[in-house]
mmCIF file of C-alpha atoms in Angstrom:
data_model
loop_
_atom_site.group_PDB
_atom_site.id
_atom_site.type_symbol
_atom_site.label_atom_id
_atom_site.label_comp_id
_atom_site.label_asym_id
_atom_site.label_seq_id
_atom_site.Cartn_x
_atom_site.Cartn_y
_atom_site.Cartn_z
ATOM 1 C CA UNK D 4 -21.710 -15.073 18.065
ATOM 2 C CA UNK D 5 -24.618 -14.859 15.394
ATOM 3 C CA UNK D 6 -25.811 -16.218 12.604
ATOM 4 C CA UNK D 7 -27.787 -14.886 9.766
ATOM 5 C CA UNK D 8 -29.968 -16.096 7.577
ATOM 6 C CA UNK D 9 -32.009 -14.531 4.623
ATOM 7 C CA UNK D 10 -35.335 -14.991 3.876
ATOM 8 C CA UNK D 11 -34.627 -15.062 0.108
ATOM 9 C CA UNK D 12 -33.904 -12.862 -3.033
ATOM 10 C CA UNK D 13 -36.075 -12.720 -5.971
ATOM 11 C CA UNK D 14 -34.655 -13.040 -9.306
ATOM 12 C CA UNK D 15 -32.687 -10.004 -9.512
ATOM 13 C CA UNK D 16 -31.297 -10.622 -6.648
ATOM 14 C CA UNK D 17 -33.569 -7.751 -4.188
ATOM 15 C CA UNK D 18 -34.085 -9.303 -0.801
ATOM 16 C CA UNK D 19 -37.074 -10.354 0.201
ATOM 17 C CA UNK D 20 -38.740 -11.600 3.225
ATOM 18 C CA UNK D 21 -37.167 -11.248 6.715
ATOM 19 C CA UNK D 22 -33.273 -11.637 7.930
ATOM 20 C CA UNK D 23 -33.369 -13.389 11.023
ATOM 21 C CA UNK D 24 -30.301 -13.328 13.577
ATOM 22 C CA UNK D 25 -29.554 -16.843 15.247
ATOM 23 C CA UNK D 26 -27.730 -16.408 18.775
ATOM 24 C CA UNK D 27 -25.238 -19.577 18.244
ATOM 25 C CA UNK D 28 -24.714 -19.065 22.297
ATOM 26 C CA UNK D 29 -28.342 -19.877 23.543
ATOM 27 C CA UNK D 30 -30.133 -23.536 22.886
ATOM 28 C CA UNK D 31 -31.454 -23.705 19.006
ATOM 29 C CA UNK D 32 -35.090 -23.568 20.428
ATOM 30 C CA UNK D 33 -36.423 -19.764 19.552
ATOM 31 C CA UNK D 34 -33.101 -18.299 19.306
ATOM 32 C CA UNK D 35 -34.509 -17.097 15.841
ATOM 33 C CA UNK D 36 -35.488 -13.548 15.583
ATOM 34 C CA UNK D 37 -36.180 -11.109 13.133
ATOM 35 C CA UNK D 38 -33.606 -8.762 12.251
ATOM 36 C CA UNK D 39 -34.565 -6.523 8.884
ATOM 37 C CA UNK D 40 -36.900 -6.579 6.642
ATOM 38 C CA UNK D 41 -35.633 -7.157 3.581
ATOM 39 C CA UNK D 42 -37.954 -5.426 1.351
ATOM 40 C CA UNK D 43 -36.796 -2.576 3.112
ATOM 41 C CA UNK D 44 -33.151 -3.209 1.910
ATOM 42 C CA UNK D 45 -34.353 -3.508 -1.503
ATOM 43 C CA UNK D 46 -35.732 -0.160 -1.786
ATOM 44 C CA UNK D 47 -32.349 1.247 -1.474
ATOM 45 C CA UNK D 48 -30.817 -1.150 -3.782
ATOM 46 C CA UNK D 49 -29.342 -3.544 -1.445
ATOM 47 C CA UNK D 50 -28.762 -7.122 -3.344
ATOM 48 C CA UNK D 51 -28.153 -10.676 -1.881
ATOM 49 C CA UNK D 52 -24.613 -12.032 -2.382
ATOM 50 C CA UNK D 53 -24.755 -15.363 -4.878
ATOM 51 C CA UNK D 54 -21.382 -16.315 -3.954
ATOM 52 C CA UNK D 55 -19.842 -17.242 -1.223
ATOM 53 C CA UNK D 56 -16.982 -14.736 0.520
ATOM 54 C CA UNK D 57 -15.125 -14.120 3.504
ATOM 55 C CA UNK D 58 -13.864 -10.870 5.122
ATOM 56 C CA UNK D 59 -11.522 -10.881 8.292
ATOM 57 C CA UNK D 60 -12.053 -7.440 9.997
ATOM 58 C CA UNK D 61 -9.540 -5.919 12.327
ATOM 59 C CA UNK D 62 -10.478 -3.144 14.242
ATOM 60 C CA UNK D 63 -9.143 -1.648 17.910
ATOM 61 C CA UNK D 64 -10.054 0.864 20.641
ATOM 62 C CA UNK D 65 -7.089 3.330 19.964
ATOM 63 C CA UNK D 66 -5.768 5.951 17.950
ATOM 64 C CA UNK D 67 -1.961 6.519 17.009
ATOM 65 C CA UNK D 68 -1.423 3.077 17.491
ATOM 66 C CA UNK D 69 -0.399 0.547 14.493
ATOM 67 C CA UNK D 70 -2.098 -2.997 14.760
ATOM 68 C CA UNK D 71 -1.724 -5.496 11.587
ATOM 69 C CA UNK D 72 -3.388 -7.985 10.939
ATOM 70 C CA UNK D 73 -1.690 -11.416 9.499
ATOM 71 C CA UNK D 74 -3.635 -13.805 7.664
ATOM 72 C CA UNK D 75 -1.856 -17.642 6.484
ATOM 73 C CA UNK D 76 -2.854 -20.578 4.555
ATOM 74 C CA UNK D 77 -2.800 -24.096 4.862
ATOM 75 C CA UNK D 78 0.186 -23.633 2.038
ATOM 76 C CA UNK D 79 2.177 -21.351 4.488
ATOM 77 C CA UNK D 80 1.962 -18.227 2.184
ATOM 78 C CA UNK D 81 1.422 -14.736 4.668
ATOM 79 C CA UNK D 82 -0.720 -11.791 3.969
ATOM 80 C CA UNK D 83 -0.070 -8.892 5.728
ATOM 81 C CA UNK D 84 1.125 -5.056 5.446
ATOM 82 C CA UNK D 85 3.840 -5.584 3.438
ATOM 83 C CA UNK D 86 2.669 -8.975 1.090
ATOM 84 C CA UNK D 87 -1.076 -8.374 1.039
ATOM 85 C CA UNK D 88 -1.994 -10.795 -1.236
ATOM 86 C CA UNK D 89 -2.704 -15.047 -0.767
ATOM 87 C CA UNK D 90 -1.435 -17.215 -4.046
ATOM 88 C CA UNK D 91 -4.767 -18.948 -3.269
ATOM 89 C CA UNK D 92 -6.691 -16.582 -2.875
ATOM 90 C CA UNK D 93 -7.756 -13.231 -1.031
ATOM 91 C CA UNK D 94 -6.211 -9.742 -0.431
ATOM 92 C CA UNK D 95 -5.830 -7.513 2.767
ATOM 93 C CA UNK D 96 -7.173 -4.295 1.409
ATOM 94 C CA UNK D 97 -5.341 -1.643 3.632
ATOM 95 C CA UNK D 98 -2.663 -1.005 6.136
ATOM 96 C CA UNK D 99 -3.937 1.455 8.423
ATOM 97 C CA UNK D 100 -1.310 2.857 11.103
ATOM 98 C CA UNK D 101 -2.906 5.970 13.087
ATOM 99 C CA UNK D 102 -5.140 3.764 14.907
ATOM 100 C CA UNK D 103 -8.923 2.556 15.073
ATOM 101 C CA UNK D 104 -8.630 0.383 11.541
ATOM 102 C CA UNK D 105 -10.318 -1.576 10.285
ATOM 103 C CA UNK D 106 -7.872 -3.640 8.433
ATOM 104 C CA UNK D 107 -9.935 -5.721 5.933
ATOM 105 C CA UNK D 108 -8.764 -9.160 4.191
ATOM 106 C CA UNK D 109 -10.862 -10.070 1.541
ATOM 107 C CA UNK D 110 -11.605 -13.732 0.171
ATOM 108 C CA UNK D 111 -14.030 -13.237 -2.675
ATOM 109 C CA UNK D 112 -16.026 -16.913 -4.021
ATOM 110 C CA UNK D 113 -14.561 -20.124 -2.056
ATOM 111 C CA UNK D 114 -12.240 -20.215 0.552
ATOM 112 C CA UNK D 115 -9.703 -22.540 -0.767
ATOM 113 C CA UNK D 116 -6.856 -22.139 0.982
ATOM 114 C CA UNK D 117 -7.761 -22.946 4.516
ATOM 115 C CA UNK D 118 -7.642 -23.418 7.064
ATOM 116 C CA UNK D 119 -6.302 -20.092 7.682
ATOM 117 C CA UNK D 120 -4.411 -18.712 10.727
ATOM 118 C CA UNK D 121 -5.277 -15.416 12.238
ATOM 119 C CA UNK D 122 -3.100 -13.083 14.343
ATOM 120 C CA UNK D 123 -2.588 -9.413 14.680
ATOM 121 C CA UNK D 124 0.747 -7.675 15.574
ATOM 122 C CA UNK D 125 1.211 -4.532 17.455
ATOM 123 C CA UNK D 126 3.519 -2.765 15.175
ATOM 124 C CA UNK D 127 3.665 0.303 16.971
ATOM 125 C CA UNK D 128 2.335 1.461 20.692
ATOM 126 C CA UNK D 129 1.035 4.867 20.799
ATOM 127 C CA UNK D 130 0.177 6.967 23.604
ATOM 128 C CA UNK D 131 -2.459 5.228 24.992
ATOM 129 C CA UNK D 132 -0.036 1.669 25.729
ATOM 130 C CA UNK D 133 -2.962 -0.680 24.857
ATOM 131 C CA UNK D 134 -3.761 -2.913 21.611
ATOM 132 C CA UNK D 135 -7.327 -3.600 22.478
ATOM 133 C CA UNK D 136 -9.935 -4.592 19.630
ATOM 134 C CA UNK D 137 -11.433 -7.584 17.696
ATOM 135 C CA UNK D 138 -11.194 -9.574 14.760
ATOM 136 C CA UNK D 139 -14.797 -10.443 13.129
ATOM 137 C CA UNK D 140 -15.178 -13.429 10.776
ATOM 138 C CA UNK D 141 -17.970 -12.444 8.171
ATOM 139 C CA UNK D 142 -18.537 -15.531 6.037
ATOM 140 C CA UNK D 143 -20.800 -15.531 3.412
ATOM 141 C CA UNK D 144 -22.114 -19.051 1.914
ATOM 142 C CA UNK D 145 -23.122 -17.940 -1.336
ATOM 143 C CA UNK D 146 -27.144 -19.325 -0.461
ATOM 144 C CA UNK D 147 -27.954 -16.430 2.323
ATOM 145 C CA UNK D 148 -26.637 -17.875 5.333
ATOM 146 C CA UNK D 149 -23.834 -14.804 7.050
ATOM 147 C CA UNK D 150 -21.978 -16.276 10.195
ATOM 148 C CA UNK D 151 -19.954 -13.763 11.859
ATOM 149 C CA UNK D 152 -17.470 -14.843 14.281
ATOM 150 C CA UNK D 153 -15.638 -12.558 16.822
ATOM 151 C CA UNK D 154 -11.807 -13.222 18.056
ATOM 152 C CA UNK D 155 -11.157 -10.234 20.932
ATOM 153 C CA UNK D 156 -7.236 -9.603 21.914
ATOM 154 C CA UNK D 157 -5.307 -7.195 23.996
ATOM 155 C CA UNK D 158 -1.856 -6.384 22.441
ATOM 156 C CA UNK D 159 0.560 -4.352 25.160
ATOM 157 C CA UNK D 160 4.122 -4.494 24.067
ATOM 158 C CA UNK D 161 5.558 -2.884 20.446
ATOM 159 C CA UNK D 162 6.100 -6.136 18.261
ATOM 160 C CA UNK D 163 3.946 -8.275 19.954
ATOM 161 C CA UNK D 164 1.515 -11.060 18.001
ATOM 162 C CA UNK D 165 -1.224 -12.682 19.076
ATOM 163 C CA UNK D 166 -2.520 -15.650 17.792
ATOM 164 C CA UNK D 167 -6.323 -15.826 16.981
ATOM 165 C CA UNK D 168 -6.403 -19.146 15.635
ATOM 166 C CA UNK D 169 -7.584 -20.783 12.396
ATOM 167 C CA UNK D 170 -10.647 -20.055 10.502
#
């Protein structure tokens, strides 16, 4: 996976500087690189993030197919398709059921309710047979640092759930 990291944001919050990507799978030594440049980003009215926030993505290789994505706390309480919302915080945005997603769950400022446990269901099998896609872990820490995390699965049989661990 990777890791970024900001250069900075001035004090309305434009980027500045560089956004260097961090390969988390090679040695720490130069696995820095530049990414953007920020002041590029600005120009168009991007803005650095001051709080922290996580988004689970769900997306998959097929159309006509229905994939969910299922998202628990440490407290036991389920988001998904039909309960979208955490007690403790954080919301799946939108069921999506003719294929390709994404499926977004949203944790906006701390994630207090972890550790959470991440699986996606095959609802419904379309034509093509196969569940095949990825949920991506895009955590914000509120300071400029992004970590995005991928979880790949294969789902093959209508009602099927694969587990994709805690976050």
């Amino acid at each position: 996976g990777y890791a970024y990291l900001f250069g900075g944001a001035d004090a309305a919050g434009l980027p500045t500087g560089t956004l260097w990507r961090f390969d988390t799978t090679v040695a720490p030594s130069g696995a820095y690189q530049a990414f953007a440049e920020l002041p590029a980003l600005a120009r168009v009215g991007a803005r650095v993030a001051a709080a922290p926030s996580v988004r689970v993505v769900l997306q998959w290789e097929t159309d006509t197919n229905d994939v969910d994505l299922h998202v628990r706390d440490r407290h036991g309480a389920h988001a998904y398709y039909q309960d979208k919302k955490l007690p403790s915080g954080g919301e799946l945005l939108e069921d999506i059921t003719t294929g390709y997603g994404p499926e977004e769950f949203v944790i906006p400022g701390a994630a207090t309710g972890g550790p959470y446990r991440l699986s996606t269901l095959y609802f419904a099998r379309g034509a093509m047979g196969l569940g095949l896609g990825t949920v991506q872990i895009v955590a914000h820490d509120g300071a400029g640092a992004l970590t995005i995390e991928d979880r790949p699965f294969l789902l093959q049989i209508d009602h099927a759930e694969v587990d994709l661990g805690s976050y």
